[in-house]
mmCIF file of C-alpha atoms in Angstrom:
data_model
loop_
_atom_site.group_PDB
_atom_site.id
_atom_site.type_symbol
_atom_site.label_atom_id
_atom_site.label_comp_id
_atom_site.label_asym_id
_atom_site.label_seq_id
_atom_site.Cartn_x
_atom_site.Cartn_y
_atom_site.Cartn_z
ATOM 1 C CA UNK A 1 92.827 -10.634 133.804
ATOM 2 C CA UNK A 2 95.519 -8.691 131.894
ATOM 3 C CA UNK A 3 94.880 -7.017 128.967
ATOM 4 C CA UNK A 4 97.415 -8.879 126.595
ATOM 5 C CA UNK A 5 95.321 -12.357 128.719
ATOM 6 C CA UNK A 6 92.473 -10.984 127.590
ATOM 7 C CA UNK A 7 93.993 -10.373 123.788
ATOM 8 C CA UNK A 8 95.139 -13.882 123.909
ATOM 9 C CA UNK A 9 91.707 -15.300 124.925
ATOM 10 C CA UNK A 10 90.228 -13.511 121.444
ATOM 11 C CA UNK A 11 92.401 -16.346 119.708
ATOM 12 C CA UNK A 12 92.558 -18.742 122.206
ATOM 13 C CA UNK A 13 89.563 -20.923 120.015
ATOM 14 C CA UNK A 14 92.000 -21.368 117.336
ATOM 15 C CA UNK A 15 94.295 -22.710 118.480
ATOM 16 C CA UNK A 16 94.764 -26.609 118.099
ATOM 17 C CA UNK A 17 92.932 -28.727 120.994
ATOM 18 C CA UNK A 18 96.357 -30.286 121.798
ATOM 19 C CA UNK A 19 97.813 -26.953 122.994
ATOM 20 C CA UNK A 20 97.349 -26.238 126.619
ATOM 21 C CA UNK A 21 94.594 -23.945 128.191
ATOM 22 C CA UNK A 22 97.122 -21.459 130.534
ATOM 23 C CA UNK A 23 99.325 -19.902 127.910
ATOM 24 C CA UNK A 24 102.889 -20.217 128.229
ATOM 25 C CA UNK A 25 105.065 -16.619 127.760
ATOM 26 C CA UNK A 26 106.129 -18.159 124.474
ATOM 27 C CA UNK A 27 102.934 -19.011 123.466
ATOM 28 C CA UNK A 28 101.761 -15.381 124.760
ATOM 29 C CA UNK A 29 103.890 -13.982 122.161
ATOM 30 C CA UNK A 30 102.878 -16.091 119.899
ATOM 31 C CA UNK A 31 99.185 -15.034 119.942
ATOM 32 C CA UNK A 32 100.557 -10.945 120.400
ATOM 33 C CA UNK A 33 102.535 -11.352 117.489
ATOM 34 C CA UNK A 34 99.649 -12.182 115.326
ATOM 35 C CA UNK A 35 97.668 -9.520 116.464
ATOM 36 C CA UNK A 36 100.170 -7.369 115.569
ATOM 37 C CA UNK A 37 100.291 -8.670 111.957
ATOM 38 C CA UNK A 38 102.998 -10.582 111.960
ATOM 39 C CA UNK A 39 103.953 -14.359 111.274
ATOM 40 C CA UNK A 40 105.894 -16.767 108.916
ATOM 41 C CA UNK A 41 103.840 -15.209 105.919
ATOM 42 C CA UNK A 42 103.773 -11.364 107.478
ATOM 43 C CA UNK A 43 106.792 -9.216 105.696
ATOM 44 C CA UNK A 44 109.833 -9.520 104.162
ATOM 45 C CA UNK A 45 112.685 -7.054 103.032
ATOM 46 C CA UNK A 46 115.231 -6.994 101.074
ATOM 47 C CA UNK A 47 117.866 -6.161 103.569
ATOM 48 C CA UNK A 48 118.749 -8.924 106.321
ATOM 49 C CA UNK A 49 117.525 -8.004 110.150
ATOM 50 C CA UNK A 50 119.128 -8.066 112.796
ATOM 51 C CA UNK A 51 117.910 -7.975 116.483
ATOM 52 C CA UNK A 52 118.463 -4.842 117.447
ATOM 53 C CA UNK A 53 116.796 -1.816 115.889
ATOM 54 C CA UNK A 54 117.595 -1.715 112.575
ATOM 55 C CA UNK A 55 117.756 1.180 109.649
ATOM 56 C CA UNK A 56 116.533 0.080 106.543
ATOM 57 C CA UNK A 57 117.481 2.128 102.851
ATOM 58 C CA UNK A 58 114.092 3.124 100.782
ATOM 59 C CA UNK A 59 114.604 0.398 98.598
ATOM 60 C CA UNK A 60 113.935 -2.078 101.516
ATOM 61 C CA UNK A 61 111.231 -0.015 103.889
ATOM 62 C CA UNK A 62 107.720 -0.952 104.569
ATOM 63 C CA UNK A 63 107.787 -3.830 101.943
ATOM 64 C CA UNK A 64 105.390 -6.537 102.082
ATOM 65 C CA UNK A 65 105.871 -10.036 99.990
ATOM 66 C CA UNK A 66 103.538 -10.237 96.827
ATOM 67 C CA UNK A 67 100.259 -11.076 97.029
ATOM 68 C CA UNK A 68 99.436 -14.903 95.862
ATOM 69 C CA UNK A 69 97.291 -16.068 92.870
ATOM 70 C CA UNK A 70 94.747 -17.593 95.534
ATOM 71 C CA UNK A 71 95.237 -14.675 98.410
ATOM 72 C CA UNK A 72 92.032 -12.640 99.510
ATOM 73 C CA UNK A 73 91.719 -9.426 98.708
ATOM 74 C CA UNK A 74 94.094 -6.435 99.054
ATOM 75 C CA UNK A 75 94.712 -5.098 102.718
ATOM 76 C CA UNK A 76 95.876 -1.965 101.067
ATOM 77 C CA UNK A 77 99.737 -2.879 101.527
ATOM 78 C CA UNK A 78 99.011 -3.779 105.592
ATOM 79 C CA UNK A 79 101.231 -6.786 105.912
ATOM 80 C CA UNK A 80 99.100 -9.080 107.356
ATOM 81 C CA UNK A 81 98.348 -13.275 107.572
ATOM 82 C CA UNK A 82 96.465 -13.681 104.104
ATOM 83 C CA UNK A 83 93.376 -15.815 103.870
ATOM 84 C CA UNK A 84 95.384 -18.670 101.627
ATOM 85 C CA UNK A 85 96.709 -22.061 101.784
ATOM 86 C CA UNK A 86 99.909 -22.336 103.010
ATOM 87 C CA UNK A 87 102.747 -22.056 100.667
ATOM 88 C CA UNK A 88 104.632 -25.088 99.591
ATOM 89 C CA UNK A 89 107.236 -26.460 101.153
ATOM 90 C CA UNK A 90 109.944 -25.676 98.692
ATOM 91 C CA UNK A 91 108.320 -22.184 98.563
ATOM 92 C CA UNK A 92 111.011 -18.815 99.226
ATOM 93 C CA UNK A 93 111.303 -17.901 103.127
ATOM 94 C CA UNK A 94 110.751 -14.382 103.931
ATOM 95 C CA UNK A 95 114.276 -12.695 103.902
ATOM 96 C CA UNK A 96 113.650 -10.790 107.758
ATOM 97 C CA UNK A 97 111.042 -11.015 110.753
ATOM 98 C CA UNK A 98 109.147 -8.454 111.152
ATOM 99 C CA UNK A 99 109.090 -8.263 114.528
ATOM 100 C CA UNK A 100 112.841 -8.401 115.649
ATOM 101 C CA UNK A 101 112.328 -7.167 119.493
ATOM 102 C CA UNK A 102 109.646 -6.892 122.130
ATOM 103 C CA UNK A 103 110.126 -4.843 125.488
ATOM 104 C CA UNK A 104 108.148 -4.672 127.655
ATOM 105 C CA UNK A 105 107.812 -1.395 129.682
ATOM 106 C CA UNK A 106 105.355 1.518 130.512
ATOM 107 C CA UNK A 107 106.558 4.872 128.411
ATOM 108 C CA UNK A 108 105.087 7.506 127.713
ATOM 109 C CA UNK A 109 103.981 9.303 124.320
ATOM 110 C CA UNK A 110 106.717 12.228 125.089
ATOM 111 C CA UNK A 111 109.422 9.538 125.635
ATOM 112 C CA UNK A 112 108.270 7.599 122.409
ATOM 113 C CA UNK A 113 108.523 10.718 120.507
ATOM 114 C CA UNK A 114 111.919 11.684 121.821
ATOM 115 C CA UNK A 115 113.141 8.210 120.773
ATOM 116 C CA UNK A 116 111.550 8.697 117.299
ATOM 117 C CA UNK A 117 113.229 12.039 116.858
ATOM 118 C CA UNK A 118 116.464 10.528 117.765
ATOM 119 C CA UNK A 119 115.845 7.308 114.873
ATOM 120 C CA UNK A 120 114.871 10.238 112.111
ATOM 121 C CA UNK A 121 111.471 9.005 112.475
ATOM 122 C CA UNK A 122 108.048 10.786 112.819
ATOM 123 C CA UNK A 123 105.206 8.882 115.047
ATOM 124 C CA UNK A 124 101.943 7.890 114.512
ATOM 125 C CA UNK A 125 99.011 7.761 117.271
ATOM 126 C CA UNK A 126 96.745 5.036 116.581
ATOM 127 C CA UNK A 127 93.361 4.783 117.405
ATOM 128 C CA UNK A 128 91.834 2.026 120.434
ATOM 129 C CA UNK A 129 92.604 -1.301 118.965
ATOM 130 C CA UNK A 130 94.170 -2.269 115.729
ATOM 131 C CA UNK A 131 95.268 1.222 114.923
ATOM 132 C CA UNK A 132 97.712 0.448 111.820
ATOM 133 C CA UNK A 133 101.614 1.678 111.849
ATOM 134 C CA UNK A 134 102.637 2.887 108.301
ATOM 135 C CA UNK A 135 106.199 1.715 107.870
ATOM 136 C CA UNK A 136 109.338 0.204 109.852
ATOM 137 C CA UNK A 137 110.413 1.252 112.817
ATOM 138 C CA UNK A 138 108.860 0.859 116.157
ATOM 139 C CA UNK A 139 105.750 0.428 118.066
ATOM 140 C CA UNK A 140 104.065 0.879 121.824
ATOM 141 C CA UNK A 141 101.078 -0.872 122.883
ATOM 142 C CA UNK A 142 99.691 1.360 125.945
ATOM 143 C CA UNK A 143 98.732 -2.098 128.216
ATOM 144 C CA UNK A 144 99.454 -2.679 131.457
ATOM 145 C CA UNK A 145 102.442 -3.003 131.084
ATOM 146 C CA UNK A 146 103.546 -1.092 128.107
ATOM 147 C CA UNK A 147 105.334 -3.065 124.890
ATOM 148 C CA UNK A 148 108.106 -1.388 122.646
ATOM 149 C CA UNK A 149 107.963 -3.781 119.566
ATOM 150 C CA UNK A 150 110.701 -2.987 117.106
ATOM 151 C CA UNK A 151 109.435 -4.116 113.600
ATOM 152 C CA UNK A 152 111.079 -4.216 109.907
ATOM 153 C CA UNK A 153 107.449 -3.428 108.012
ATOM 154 C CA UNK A 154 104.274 -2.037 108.721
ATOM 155 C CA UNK A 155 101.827 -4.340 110.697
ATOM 156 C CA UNK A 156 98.339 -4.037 112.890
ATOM 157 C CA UNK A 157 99.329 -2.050 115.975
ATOM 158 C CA UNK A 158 97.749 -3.133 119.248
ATOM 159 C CA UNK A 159 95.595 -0.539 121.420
ATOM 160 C CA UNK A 160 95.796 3.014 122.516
ATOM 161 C CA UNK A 161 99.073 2.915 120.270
ATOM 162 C CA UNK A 162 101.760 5.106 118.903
ATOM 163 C CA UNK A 163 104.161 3.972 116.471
ATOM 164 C CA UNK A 164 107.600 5.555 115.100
ATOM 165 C CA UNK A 165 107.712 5.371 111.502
ATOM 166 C CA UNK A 166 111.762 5.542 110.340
ATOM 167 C CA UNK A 167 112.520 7.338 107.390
ATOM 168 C CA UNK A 168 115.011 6.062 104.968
ATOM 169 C CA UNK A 169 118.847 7.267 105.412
ATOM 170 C CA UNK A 170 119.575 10.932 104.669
ATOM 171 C CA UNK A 171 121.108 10.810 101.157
ATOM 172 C CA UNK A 172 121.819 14.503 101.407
ATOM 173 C CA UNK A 173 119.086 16.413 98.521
ATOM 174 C CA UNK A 174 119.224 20.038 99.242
ATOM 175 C CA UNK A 175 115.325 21.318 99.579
ATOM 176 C CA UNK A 176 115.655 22.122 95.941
ATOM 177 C CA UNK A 177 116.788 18.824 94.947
ATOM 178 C CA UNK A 178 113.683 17.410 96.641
ATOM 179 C CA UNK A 179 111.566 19.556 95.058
ATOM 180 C CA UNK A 180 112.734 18.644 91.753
ATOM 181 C CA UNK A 181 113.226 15.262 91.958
ATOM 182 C CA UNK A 182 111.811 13.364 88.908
ATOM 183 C CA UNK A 183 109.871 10.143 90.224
ATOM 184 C CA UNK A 184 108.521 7.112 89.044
ATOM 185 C CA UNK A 185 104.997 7.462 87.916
ATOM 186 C CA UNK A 186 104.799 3.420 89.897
ATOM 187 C CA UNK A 187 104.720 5.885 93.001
ATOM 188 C CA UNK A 188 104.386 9.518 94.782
ATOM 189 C CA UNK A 189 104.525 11.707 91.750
ATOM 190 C CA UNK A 190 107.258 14.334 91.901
ATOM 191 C CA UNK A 191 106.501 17.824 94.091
ATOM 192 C CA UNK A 192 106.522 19.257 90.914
ATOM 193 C CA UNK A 193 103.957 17.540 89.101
ATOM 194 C CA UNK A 194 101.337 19.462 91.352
ATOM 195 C CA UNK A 195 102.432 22.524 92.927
ATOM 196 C CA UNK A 196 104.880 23.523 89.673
ATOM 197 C CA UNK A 197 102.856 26.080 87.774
ATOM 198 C CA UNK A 198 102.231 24.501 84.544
ATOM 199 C CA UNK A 199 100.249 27.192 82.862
ATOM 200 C CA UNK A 200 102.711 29.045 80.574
ATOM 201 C CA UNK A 201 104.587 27.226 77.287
ATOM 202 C CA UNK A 202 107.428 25.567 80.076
ATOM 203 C CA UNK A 203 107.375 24.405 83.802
ATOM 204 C CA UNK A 204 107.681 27.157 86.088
ATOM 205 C CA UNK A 205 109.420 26.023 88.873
ATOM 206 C CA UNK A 206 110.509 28.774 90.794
ATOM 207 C CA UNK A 207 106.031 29.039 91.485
ATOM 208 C CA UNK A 208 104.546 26.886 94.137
ATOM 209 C CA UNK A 209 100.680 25.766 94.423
ATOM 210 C CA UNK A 210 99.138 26.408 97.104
ATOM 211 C CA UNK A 211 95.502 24.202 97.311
ATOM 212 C CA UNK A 212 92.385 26.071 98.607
ATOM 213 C CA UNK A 213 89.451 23.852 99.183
ATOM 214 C CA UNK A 214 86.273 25.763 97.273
ATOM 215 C CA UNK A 215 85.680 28.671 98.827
ATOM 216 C CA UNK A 216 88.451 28.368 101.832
ATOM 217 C CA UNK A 217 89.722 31.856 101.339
ATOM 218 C CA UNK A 218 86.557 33.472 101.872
ATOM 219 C CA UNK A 219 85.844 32.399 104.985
ATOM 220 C CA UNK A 220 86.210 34.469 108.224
ATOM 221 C CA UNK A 221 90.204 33.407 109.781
ATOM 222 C CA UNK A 222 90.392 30.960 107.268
ATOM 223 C CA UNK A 223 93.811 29.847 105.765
ATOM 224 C CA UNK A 224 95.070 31.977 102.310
ATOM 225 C CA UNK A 225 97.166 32.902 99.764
ATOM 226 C CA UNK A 226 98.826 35.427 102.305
ATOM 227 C CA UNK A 227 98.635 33.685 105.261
ATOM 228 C CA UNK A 228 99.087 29.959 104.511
ATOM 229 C CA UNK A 229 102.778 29.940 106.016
ATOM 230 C CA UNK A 230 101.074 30.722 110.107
ATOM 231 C CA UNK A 231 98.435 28.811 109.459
ATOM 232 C CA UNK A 232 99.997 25.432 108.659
ATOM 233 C CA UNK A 233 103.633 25.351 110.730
ATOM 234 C CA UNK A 234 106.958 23.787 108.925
ATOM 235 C CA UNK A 235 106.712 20.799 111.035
ATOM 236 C CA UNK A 236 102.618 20.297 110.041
ATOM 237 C CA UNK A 237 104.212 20.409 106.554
ATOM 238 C CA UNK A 238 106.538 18.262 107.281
ATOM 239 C CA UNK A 239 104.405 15.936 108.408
ATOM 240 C CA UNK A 240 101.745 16.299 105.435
ATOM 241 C CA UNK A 241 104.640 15.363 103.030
ATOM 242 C CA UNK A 242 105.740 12.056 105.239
ATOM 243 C CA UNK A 243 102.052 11.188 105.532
ATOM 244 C CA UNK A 244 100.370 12.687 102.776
ATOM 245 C CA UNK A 245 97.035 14.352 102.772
ATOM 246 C CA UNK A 246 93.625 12.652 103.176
ATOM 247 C CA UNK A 247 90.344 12.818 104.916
ATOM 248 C CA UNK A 248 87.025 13.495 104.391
ATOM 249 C CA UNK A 249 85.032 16.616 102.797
ATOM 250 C CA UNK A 250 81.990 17.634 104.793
ATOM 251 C CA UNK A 251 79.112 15.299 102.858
ATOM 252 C CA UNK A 252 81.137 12.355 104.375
ATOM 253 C CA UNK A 253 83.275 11.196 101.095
ATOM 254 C CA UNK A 254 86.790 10.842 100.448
ATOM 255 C CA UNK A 255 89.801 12.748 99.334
ATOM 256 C CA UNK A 256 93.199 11.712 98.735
ATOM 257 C CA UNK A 257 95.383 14.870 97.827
ATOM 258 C CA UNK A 258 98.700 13.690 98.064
ATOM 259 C CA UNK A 259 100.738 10.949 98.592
ATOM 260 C CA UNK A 260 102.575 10.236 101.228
ATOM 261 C CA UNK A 261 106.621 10.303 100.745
ATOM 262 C CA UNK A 262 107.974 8.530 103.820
ATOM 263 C CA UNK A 263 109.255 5.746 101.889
ATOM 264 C CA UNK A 264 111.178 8.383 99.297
ATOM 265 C CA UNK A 265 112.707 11.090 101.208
ATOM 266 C CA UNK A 266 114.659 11.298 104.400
ATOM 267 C CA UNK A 267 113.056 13.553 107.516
ATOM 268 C CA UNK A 268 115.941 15.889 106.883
ATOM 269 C CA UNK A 269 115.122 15.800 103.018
ATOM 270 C CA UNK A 270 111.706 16.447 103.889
ATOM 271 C CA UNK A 271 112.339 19.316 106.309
ATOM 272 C CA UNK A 272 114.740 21.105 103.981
ATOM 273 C CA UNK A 273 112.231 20.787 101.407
ATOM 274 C CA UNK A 274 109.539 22.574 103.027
ATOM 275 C CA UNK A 275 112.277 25.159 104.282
ATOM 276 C CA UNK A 276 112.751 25.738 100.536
ATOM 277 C CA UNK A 277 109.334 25.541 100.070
ATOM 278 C CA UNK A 278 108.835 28.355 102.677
ATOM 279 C CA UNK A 279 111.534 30.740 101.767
ATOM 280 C CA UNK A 280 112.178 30.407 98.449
ATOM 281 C CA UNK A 281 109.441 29.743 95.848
ATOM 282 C CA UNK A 282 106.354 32.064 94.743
ATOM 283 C CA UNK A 283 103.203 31.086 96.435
ATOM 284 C CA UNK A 284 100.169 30.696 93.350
ATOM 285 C CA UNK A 285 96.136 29.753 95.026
ATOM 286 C CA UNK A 286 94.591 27.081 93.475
ATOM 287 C CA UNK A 287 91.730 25.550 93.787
ATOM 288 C CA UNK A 288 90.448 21.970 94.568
ATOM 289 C CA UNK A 289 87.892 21.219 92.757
ATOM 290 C CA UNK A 290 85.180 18.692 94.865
ATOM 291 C CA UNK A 291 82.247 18.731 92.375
ATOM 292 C CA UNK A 292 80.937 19.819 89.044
#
């Protein structure tokens, strides 16, 4: 038995007692397309889709449709199937699918990247089964065989995944622009906010905080004030800024540092914003502090 048979035969149970036992390839979409997070209450955007890969502005990325008075709780912005009654009748259709093409295929991870490079995108590799994709763009499922599924939000990714998360359109900031850029406080704060040094009478911008975890700089080879440029690479940067930074300290709990700003910027935005980053600004330590 394939692996997507085998996917299908996790749902198979649900499905109404009129629908026939061997699954059709329709139907075997059907069921994969639920795994993967989608359906008629999945995502909208604000942009319509077409079926063919599409590049969506940051006002339209990665959005989900609002919650309902009697939905479950959060999935912490996952678009997902919510555990509620189906809307009315009369109720507003979702603008766009989510999913608007499957392929299928065997790829590799160096071809996915090379395709995500070439969409402005930076990928994702998602853990054995329901790994989660952050954002539109597109998807592989390592099965036997492969599928490419090109999606307009961010959705439940199948097994021994990678995704390409797509960046909004390049609007052009210069690394200092980016930098600077006043935000919302409804979302990621502005670089600024953090790594600005804020210690004097006025904002010094032309300073940049660098974050030590307690007691980083001490230790033997460890990452510091003077060496914090080899130990984390522009692209790692790059990559902290699109993703943000979070994990886990070593007693097991959870930090959240900073938020992640693929929705915001553009890859090139991003990437000429660590360049300025880099070459430009006056590294300051500072430290994180993780207890009293």
């Amino acid at each position: 038995m394939s692996r997507r048979a085998r996917l299908f035969s996790l749902i198979a149970p649900a499905l109404p007692s009129n629908v026939a036992s061997t699954p059709t390839r329709a139907l075997m979409t059907s069921a994969l397309t639920g795994l993967l997070g989608v359906g008629a209450l999945g995502c909208s955007d604000d942009a319509t889709m077409e079926p063919d890969p599409v590049v969506l502005d940051a006002s339209s990325m990665c959005s989900c449709p609002p919650p309902q008075a009697d939905a479950g709780p959060s999935d912490g912005g996952v678009c997902s199937l919510p555990d509620a009654a189906p809307a009315p009748a009369d109720a507003a259709a979702p603008v766009g699918p989510m999913v608007t093409l499957e392929t299928e295929g065997t790829r590799t991870f160096a071809e996915i990247k090379q395709a995500c490079d070439q969409r402005a995108g930076y990928t994702q590799v998602h853990a054995a089964c329901a790994g989660v994709n952050s954002c539109a763009g597109f998807s592989y499922g390592d099965w036997d065989p492969g599928v490419t599924t090109e999606h307009t939000c961010a959705g439940t990714n199948g097994c021994n995944g990678i995704s390409c998360v797509v960046l909004p359109a390049d609007a052009g900031k210069t690394g200092k622009e980016v930098y600077e850029a006043m935000l919302p406080e409804t979302g990621p704060r502005a670089c600024t906010n953090c790594h600005a040094d804020w210690s004097g009478q006025a904002v010094d911008l032309t300073k940049f905080k660098v974050y030590f975890m307690p007691g980083e700089q001490e230790q033997a080879g460890g990452r510091t004030i003077a060496n914090w440029l080899e130990k984390r690479s522009a692209a790692e940067q790059a990559r902290m800024v699109a993703f943000g930074s979070i994990g886990r300290l070593p007693d097991g709990s959870a930090f959240s540092h900073m938020s992640p700003y693929h929705k915001v910027f553009s890859r090139a935005e991003i990437e000429r914003a660590v360049q300025y980053v880099r070459t430009q600004l006056q590294p300051v330590a500072a430290t994180i502090k993780v207890s009293d």
